[in-house]
């Protein structure tokens, strides 16, 4: 009888311990879920991933060009499913000195038989180089609309700042094209127009 009570008591303690651990894990997941959004925003701001990109050009930093150092800047272009566009870059890589501004041309081509909206979303590798990459002009700042068969050429003007870490010798810019819902784009344009009218 006494053994049965001890066994029951141990089982009850085990159940309580399991329930407590489960509740603790659930509370942790709940807190993590709320913290995930601001953490994701910070991550995307630093790396430039998933559309979290600057929407306007940055000012040229007036600093002396570091002629003693050259950094290779590579350009990679991709098109996601659902967007009948081609994106080409005039040169796949260039060498620039920190502090120097450079310009590279990109060509967009709509291969569809109707007008299509799209957007080029950039990402930078290594991620920490993004803090030292200043885009003075970029097609990635806004959505593009290409008519059927239309081809346009747009520039990327950028600068790597002199304080780029010394161990970063190569910076890779990847531009991925994504389709944009034309109705959403029209609604956004209308909303921006309404805001402008009210001001």
PDB file of C-alpha atoms in Angstrom:
ATOM      1  CA  UNK A   1       0.000   0.000   0.000  1.00  0.00           C
ATOM      2  CA  UNK A   2       2.809   2.356   0.954  1.00  0.00           C
ATOM      3  CA  UNK A   3       4.702   1.499  -2.235  1.00  0.00           C
ATOM      4  CA  UNK A   4       1.586   2.260  -4.278  1.00  0.00           C
ATOM      5  CA  UNK A   5       1.280   5.687  -2.629  1.00  0.00           C
ATOM      6  CA  UNK A   6       4.961   6.447  -3.284  1.00  0.00           C
ATOM      7  CA  UNK A   7       4.565   5.353  -6.897  1.00  0.00           C
ATOM      8  CA  UNK A   8       1.458   7.549  -7.266  1.00  0.00           C
ATOM      9  CA  UNK A   9       3.264  10.489  -5.656  1.00  0.00           C
ATOM     10  CA  UNK A  10       6.255  10.119  -8.002  1.00  0.00           C
ATOM     11  CA  UNK A  11       3.923   9.884 -11.005  1.00  0.00           C
ATOM     12  CA  UNK A  12       2.080  13.052  -9.904  1.00  0.00           C
ATOM     13  CA  UNK A  13       5.411  14.920  -9.534  1.00  0.00           C
ATOM     14  CA  UNK A  14       6.459  13.719 -12.987  1.00  0.00           C
ATOM     15  CA  UNK A  15       3.190  14.930 -14.500  1.00  0.00           C
ATOM     16  CA  UNK A  16       3.543  18.332 -12.790  1.00  0.00           C
ATOM     17  CA  UNK A  17       7.129  18.626 -14.038  1.00  0.00           C
ATOM     18  CA  UNK A  18       6.067  17.760 -17.593  1.00  0.00           C
ATOM     19  CA  UNK A  19       3.183  20.262 -17.500  1.00  0.00           C
ATOM     20  CA  UNK A  20       5.489  22.981 -16.130  1.00  0.00           C
ATOM     21  CA  UNK A  21       8.079  22.346 -18.854  1.00  0.00           C
ATOM     22  CA  UNK A  22       5.399  22.359 -21.547  1.00  0.00           C
ATOM     23  CA  UNK A  23       3.951  25.666 -20.298  1.00  0.00           C
ATOM     24  CA  UNK A  24       7.456  27.156 -20.131  1.00  0.00           C
ATOM     25  CA  UNK A  25       8.168  26.033 -23.726  1.00  0.00           C
ATOM     26  CA  UNK A  26       4.832  27.475 -24.930  1.00  0.00           C
ATOM     27  CA  UNK A  27       5.565  30.798 -23.213  1.00  0.00           C
ATOM     28  CA  UNK A  28       9.003  30.845 -24.842  1.00  0.00           C
ATOM     29  CA  UNK A  29       7.539  30.188 -28.296  1.00  0.00           C
ATOM     30  CA  UNK A  30       4.943  32.916 -27.751  1.00  0.00           C
ATOM     31  CA  UNK A  31       7.630  35.472 -26.841  1.00  0.00           C
ATOM     32  CA  UNK A  32       9.818  34.352 -29.746  1.00  0.00           C
ATOM     33  CA  UNK A  33       6.909  34.754 -32.195  1.00  0.00           C
ATOM     34  CA  UNK A  34       6.456  38.385 -31.137  1.00  0.00           C
ATOM     35  CA  UNK A  35      10.204  39.094 -31.232  1.00  0.00           C
ATOM     36  CA  UNK A  36      10.563  37.523 -34.683  1.00  0.00           C
ATOM     37  CA  UNK A  37       8.984  40.413 -36.612  1.00  0.00           C
ATOM     38  CA  UNK A  38      11.349  43.169 -35.396  1.00  0.00           C
ATOM     39  CA  UNK A  39      14.313  40.783 -35.651  1.00  0.00           C
ATOM     40  CA  UNK A  40      13.342  39.945 -39.232  1.00  0.00           C
ATOM     41  CA  UNK A  41      13.031  43.647 -40.086  1.00  0.00           C
ATOM     42  CA  UNK A  42      16.516  44.325 -38.706  1.00  0.00           C
ATOM     43  CA  UNK A  43      17.943  41.335 -40.588  1.00  0.00           C
ATOM     44  CA  UNK A  44      16.354  42.430 -43.856  1.00  0.00           C
ATOM     45  CA  UNK A  45      17.468  46.032 -43.377  1.00  0.00           C
ATOM     46  CA  UNK A  46      21.063  44.908 -42.912  1.00  0.00           C
ATOM     47  CA  UNK A  47      21.112  42.337 -45.725  1.00  0.00           C
ATOM     48  CA  UNK A  48      18.655  43.922 -48.158  1.00  0.00           C
ATOM     49  CA  UNK A  49      16.737  40.666 -48.486  1.00  0.00           C
ATOM     50  CA  UNK A  50      13.051  40.132 -49.224  1.00  0.00           C
ATOM     51  CA  UNK A  51      12.165  43.560 -50.372  1.00  0.00           C
ATOM     52  CA  UNK A  52      13.418  45.421 -47.321  1.00  0.00           C
ATOM     53  CA  UNK A  53      15.384  47.842 -49.456  1.00  0.00           C
ATOM     54  CA  UNK A  54      15.959  51.554 -49.597  1.00  0.00           C
ATOM     55  CA  UNK A  55      13.301  53.365 -51.578  1.00  0.00           C
ATOM     56  CA  UNK A  56      15.430  56.353 -52.505  1.00  0.00           C
ATOM     57  CA  UNK A  57      18.980  57.152 -53.464  1.00  0.00           C
ATOM     58  CA  UNK A  58      21.647  57.981 -50.932  1.00  0.00           C
ATOM     59  CA  UNK A  59      23.975  60.954 -51.123  1.00  0.00           C
ATOM     60  CA  UNK A  60      27.478  60.538 -52.442  1.00  0.00           C
ATOM     61  CA  UNK A  61      29.971  60.539 -49.566  1.00  0.00           C
ATOM     62  CA  UNK A  62      32.648  63.110 -50.306  1.00  0.00           C
ATOM     63  CA  UNK A  63      35.740  61.200 -49.284  1.00  0.00           C
ATOM     64  CA  UNK A  64      39.114  60.597 -50.797  1.00  0.00           C
ATOM     65  CA  UNK A  65      39.305  57.511 -52.980  1.00  0.00           C
ATOM     66  CA  UNK A  66      41.490  54.765 -51.508  1.00  0.00           C
ATOM     67  CA  UNK A  67      43.759  54.080 -54.484  1.00  0.00           C
ATOM     68  CA  UNK A  68      45.759  51.513 -52.487  1.00  0.00           C
ATOM     69  CA  UNK A  69      42.888  49.053 -52.425  1.00  0.00           C
ATOM     70  CA  UNK A  70      40.571  47.573 -55.061  1.00  0.00           C
ATOM     71  CA  UNK A  71      37.433  45.551 -54.398  1.00  0.00           C
ATOM     72  CA  UNK A  72      35.761  43.217 -56.894  1.00  0.00           C
ATOM     73  CA  UNK A  73      32.027  43.873 -57.231  1.00  0.00           C
ATOM     74  CA  UNK A  74      30.088  41.047 -58.872  1.00  0.00           C
ATOM     75  CA  UNK A  75      26.561  41.254 -60.293  1.00  0.00           C
ATOM     76  CA  UNK A  76      24.161  38.318 -60.472  1.00  0.00           C
ATOM     77  CA  UNK A  77      20.669  38.516 -61.985  1.00  0.00           C
ATOM     78  CA  UNK A  78      17.770  36.111 -61.474  1.00  0.00           C
ATOM     79  CA  UNK A  79      14.148  35.943 -62.515  1.00  0.00           C
ATOM     80  CA  UNK A  80      11.527  34.344 -60.290  1.00  0.00           C
ATOM     81  CA  UNK A  81       8.733  32.160 -61.629  1.00  0.00           C
ATOM     82  CA  UNK A  82       5.751  34.030 -62.970  1.00  0.00           C
ATOM     83  CA  UNK A  83       7.627  36.990 -64.463  1.00  0.00           C
ATOM     84  CA  UNK A  84       8.325  36.774 -68.213  1.00  0.00           C
ATOM     85  CA  UNK A  85      11.286  39.166 -68.086  1.00  0.00           C
ATOM     86  CA  UNK A  86      14.976  38.856 -68.752  1.00  0.00           C
ATOM     87  CA  UNK A  87      17.477  40.950 -66.814  1.00  0.00           C
ATOM     88  CA  UNK A  88      20.990  41.364 -68.151  1.00  0.00           C
ATOM     89  CA  UNK A  89      23.934  43.316 -66.800  1.00  0.00           C
ATOM     90  CA  UNK A  90      26.494  44.918 -69.106  1.00  0.00           C
ATOM     91  CA  UNK A  91      29.386  43.514 -67.099  1.00  0.00           C
ATOM     92  CA  UNK A  92      29.392  40.676 -64.580  1.00  0.00           C
ATOM     93  CA  UNK A  93      32.089  42.194 -62.385  1.00  0.00           C
ATOM     94  CA  UNK A  94      34.132  45.356 -61.975  1.00  0.00           C
ATOM     95  CA  UNK A  95      36.962  46.508 -59.739  1.00  0.00           C
ATOM     96  CA  UNK A  96      36.384  49.666 -57.707  1.00  0.00           C
ATOM     97  CA  UNK A  97      38.358  51.585 -55.122  1.00  0.00           C
ATOM     98  CA  UNK A  98      36.593  52.350 -51.825  1.00  0.00           C
ATOM     99  CA  UNK A  99      35.334  55.928 -51.953  1.00  0.00           C
ATOM    100  CA  UNK A 100      34.949  55.788 -55.743  1.00  0.00           C
ATOM    101  CA  UNK A 101      31.515  55.886 -57.387  1.00  0.00           C
ATOM    102  CA  UNK A 102      30.788  53.531 -60.278  1.00  0.00           C
ATOM    103  CA  UNK A 103      27.996  53.019 -62.801  1.00  0.00           C
ATOM    104  CA  UNK A 104      26.788  49.740 -64.303  1.00  0.00           C
ATOM    105  CA  UNK A 105      23.998  49.353 -66.862  1.00  0.00           C
ATOM    106  CA  UNK A 106      21.198  46.793 -66.609  1.00  0.00           C
ATOM    107  CA  UNK A 107      18.786  45.851 -69.398  1.00  0.00           C
ATOM    108  CA  UNK A 108      15.217  44.662 -68.738  1.00  0.00           C
ATOM    109  CA  UNK A 109      13.251  42.849 -71.426  1.00  0.00           C
ATOM    110  CA  UNK A 110       9.582  41.853 -71.237  1.00  0.00           C
ATOM    111  CA  UNK A 111       9.148  38.716 -73.357  1.00  0.00           C
ATOM    112  CA  UNK A 112       5.370  38.552 -72.755  1.00  0.00           C
ATOM    113  CA  UNK A 113       2.706  39.716 -75.210  1.00  0.00           C
ATOM    114  CA  UNK A 114       1.187  42.087 -72.645  1.00  0.00           C
ATOM    115  CA  UNK A 115       2.350  44.772 -70.239  1.00  0.00           C
ATOM    116  CA  UNK A 116       3.755  43.425 -66.971  1.00  0.00           C
ATOM    117  CA  UNK A 117       4.792  45.000 -63.660  1.00  0.00           C
ATOM    118  CA  UNK A 118       7.919  43.782 -61.904  1.00  0.00           C
ATOM    119  CA  UNK A 119      10.472  44.715 -59.309  1.00  0.00           C
ATOM    120  CA  UNK A 120      14.158  43.916 -58.857  1.00  0.00           C
ATOM    121  CA  UNK A 121      14.913  43.049 -55.229  1.00  0.00           C
ATOM    122  CA  UNK A 122      18.592  43.247 -54.232  1.00  0.00           C
ATOM    123  CA  UNK A 123      20.642  41.316 -51.740  1.00  0.00           C
ATOM    124  CA  UNK A 124      24.288  41.783 -50.829  1.00  0.00           C
ATOM    125  CA  UNK A 125      26.973  39.260 -49.902  1.00  0.00           C
ATOM    126  CA  UNK A 126      28.680  39.395 -47.495  1.00  0.00           C
ATOM    127  CA  UNK A 127      25.802  40.896 -45.522  1.00  0.00           C
ATOM    128  CA  UNK A 128      28.040  43.281 -43.563  1.00  0.00           C
ATOM    129  CA  UNK A 129      29.129  44.913 -46.831  1.00  0.00           C
ATOM    130  CA  UNK A 130      25.588  46.254 -47.197  1.00  0.00           C
ATOM    131  CA  UNK A 131      26.376  48.831 -44.496  1.00  0.00           C
ATOM    132  CA  UNK A 132      29.162  50.198 -46.705  1.00  0.00           C
ATOM    133  CA  UNK A 133      27.304  50.119 -50.040  1.00  0.00           C
ATOM    134  CA  UNK A 134      25.671  53.406 -50.997  1.00  0.00           C
ATOM    135  CA  UNK A 135      23.231  53.295 -53.908  1.00  0.00           C
ATOM    136  CA  UNK A 136      23.023  56.728 -55.492  1.00  0.00           C
ATOM    137  CA  UNK A 137      20.633  55.606 -58.241  1.00  0.00           C
ATOM    138  CA  UNK A 138      19.024  52.201 -58.659  1.00  0.00           C
ATOM    139  CA  UNK A 139      16.168  50.662 -60.610  1.00  0.00           C
ATOM    140  CA  UNK A 140      15.437  48.673 -57.434  1.00  0.00           C
ATOM    141  CA  UNK A 141      13.965  51.755 -55.741  1.00  0.00           C
ATOM    142  CA  UNK A 142      10.673  51.388 -57.591  1.00  0.00           C
ATOM    143  CA  UNK A 143       8.497  48.977 -59.537  1.00  0.00           C
ATOM    144  CA  UNK A 144       8.879  48.892 -63.303  1.00  0.00           C
ATOM    145  CA  UNK A 145       6.175  48.489 -65.953  1.00  0.00           C
ATOM    146  CA  UNK A 146       7.238  47.111 -69.305  1.00  0.00           C
ATOM    147  CA  UNK A 147       4.980  46.961 -72.338  1.00  0.00           C
ATOM    148  CA  UNK A 148       4.806  43.794 -74.440  1.00  0.00           C
ATOM    149  CA  UNK A 149       8.246  43.136 -75.909  1.00  0.00           C
ATOM    150  CA  UNK A 150       9.659  46.348 -74.412  1.00  0.00           C
ATOM    151  CA  UNK A 151      13.336  46.583 -73.509  1.00  0.00           C
ATOM    152  CA  UNK A 152      14.725  49.317 -71.271  1.00  0.00           C
ATOM    153  CA  UNK A 153      18.177  50.077 -69.933  1.00  0.00           C
ATOM    154  CA  UNK A 154      18.573  51.472 -66.433  1.00  0.00           C
ATOM    155  CA  UNK A 155      21.704  52.327 -64.443  1.00  0.00           C
ATOM    156  CA  UNK A 156      22.935  51.360 -61.021  1.00  0.00           C
ATOM    157  CA  UNK A 157      25.201  54.044 -59.574  1.00  0.00           C
ATOM    158  CA  UNK A 158      26.880  53.042 -56.343  1.00  0.00           C
ATOM    159  CA  UNK A 159      29.780  53.722 -54.028  1.00  0.00           C
ATOM    160  CA  UNK A 160      31.656  51.546 -51.541  1.00  0.00           C
ATOM    161  CA  UNK A 161      32.713  53.611 -48.556  1.00  0.00           C
ATOM    162  CA  UNK A 162      36.315  53.733 -47.388  1.00  0.00           C
ATOM    163  CA  UNK A 163      35.450  52.061 -44.088  1.00  0.00           C
ATOM    164  CA  UNK A 164      34.549  48.798 -45.840  1.00  0.00           C
ATOM    165  CA  UNK A 165      36.246  46.102 -43.681  1.00  0.00           C
ATOM    166  CA  UNK A 166      39.752  45.328 -44.910  1.00  0.00           C
ATOM    167  CA  UNK A 167      39.047  41.599 -45.217  1.00  0.00           C
ATOM    168  CA  UNK A 168      36.157  42.173 -47.681  1.00  0.00           C
ATOM    169  CA  UNK A 169      37.745  41.849 -51.117  1.00  0.00           C
ATOM    170  CA  UNK A 170      34.635  40.792 -53.060  1.00  0.00           C
ATOM    171  CA  UNK A 171      31.084  42.141 -52.834  1.00  0.00           C
ATOM    172  CA  UNK A 172      28.286  40.364 -54.692  1.00  0.00           C
ATOM    173  CA  UNK A 173      25.049  42.136 -55.588  1.00  0.00           C
ATOM    174  CA  UNK A 174      22.210  39.794 -56.532  1.00  0.00           C
ATOM    175  CA  UNK A 175      19.125  41.233 -58.208  1.00  0.00           C
ATOM    176  CA  UNK A 176      16.098  38.956 -58.310  1.00  0.00           C
ATOM    177  CA  UNK A 177      13.088  39.948 -60.413  1.00  0.00           C
ATOM    178  CA  UNK A 178       9.650  39.419 -58.896  1.00  0.00           C
ATOM    179  CA  UNK A 179       6.234  39.983 -60.454  1.00  0.00           C
ATOM    180  CA  UNK A 180       4.073  42.758 -59.024  1.00  0.00           C
ATOM    181  CA  UNK A 181       0.289  42.521 -59.058  1.00  0.00           C
ATOM    182  CA  UNK A 182      -0.787  45.316 -61.407  1.00  0.00           C
ATOM    183  CA  UNK A 183      -3.990  45.960 -59.455  1.00  0.00           C
ATOM    184  CA  UNK A 184      -1.991  46.402 -56.249  1.00  0.00           C
ATOM    185  CA  UNK A 185       0.406  48.738 -58.015  1.00  0.00           C
ATOM    186  CA  UNK A 186      -2.499  50.797 -59.358  1.00  0.00           C
ATOM    187  CA  UNK A 187      -4.082  50.968 -55.920  1.00  0.00           C
ATOM    188  CA  UNK A 188      -0.790  52.073 -54.402  1.00  0.00           C
ATOM    189  CA  UNK A 189      -0.326  54.745 -57.055  1.00  0.00           C
ATOM    190  CA  UNK A 190      -3.877  55.968 -56.444  1.00  0.00           C
ATOM    191  CA  UNK A 191      -3.296  56.018 -52.678  1.00  0.00           C
ATOM    192  CA  UNK A 192      -0.049  57.980 -53.137  1.00  0.00           C
ATOM    193  CA  UNK A 193      -1.902  60.431 -55.392  1.00  0.00           C
ATOM    194  CA  UNK A 194      -4.620  60.900 -52.782  1.00  0.00           C
ATOM    195  CA  UNK A 195      -2.018  61.608 -50.093  1.00  0.00           C
ATOM    196  CA  UNK A 196      -0.398  64.164 -52.379  1.00  0.00           C
ATOM    197  CA  UNK A 197      -3.742  65.876 -52.961  1.00  0.00           C
ATOM    198  CA  UNK A 198      -4.449  66.174 -49.256  1.00  0.00           C
ATOM    199  CA  UNK A 199      -1.107  67.714 -48.356  1.00  0.00           C
TER     200      UNK A 199
END
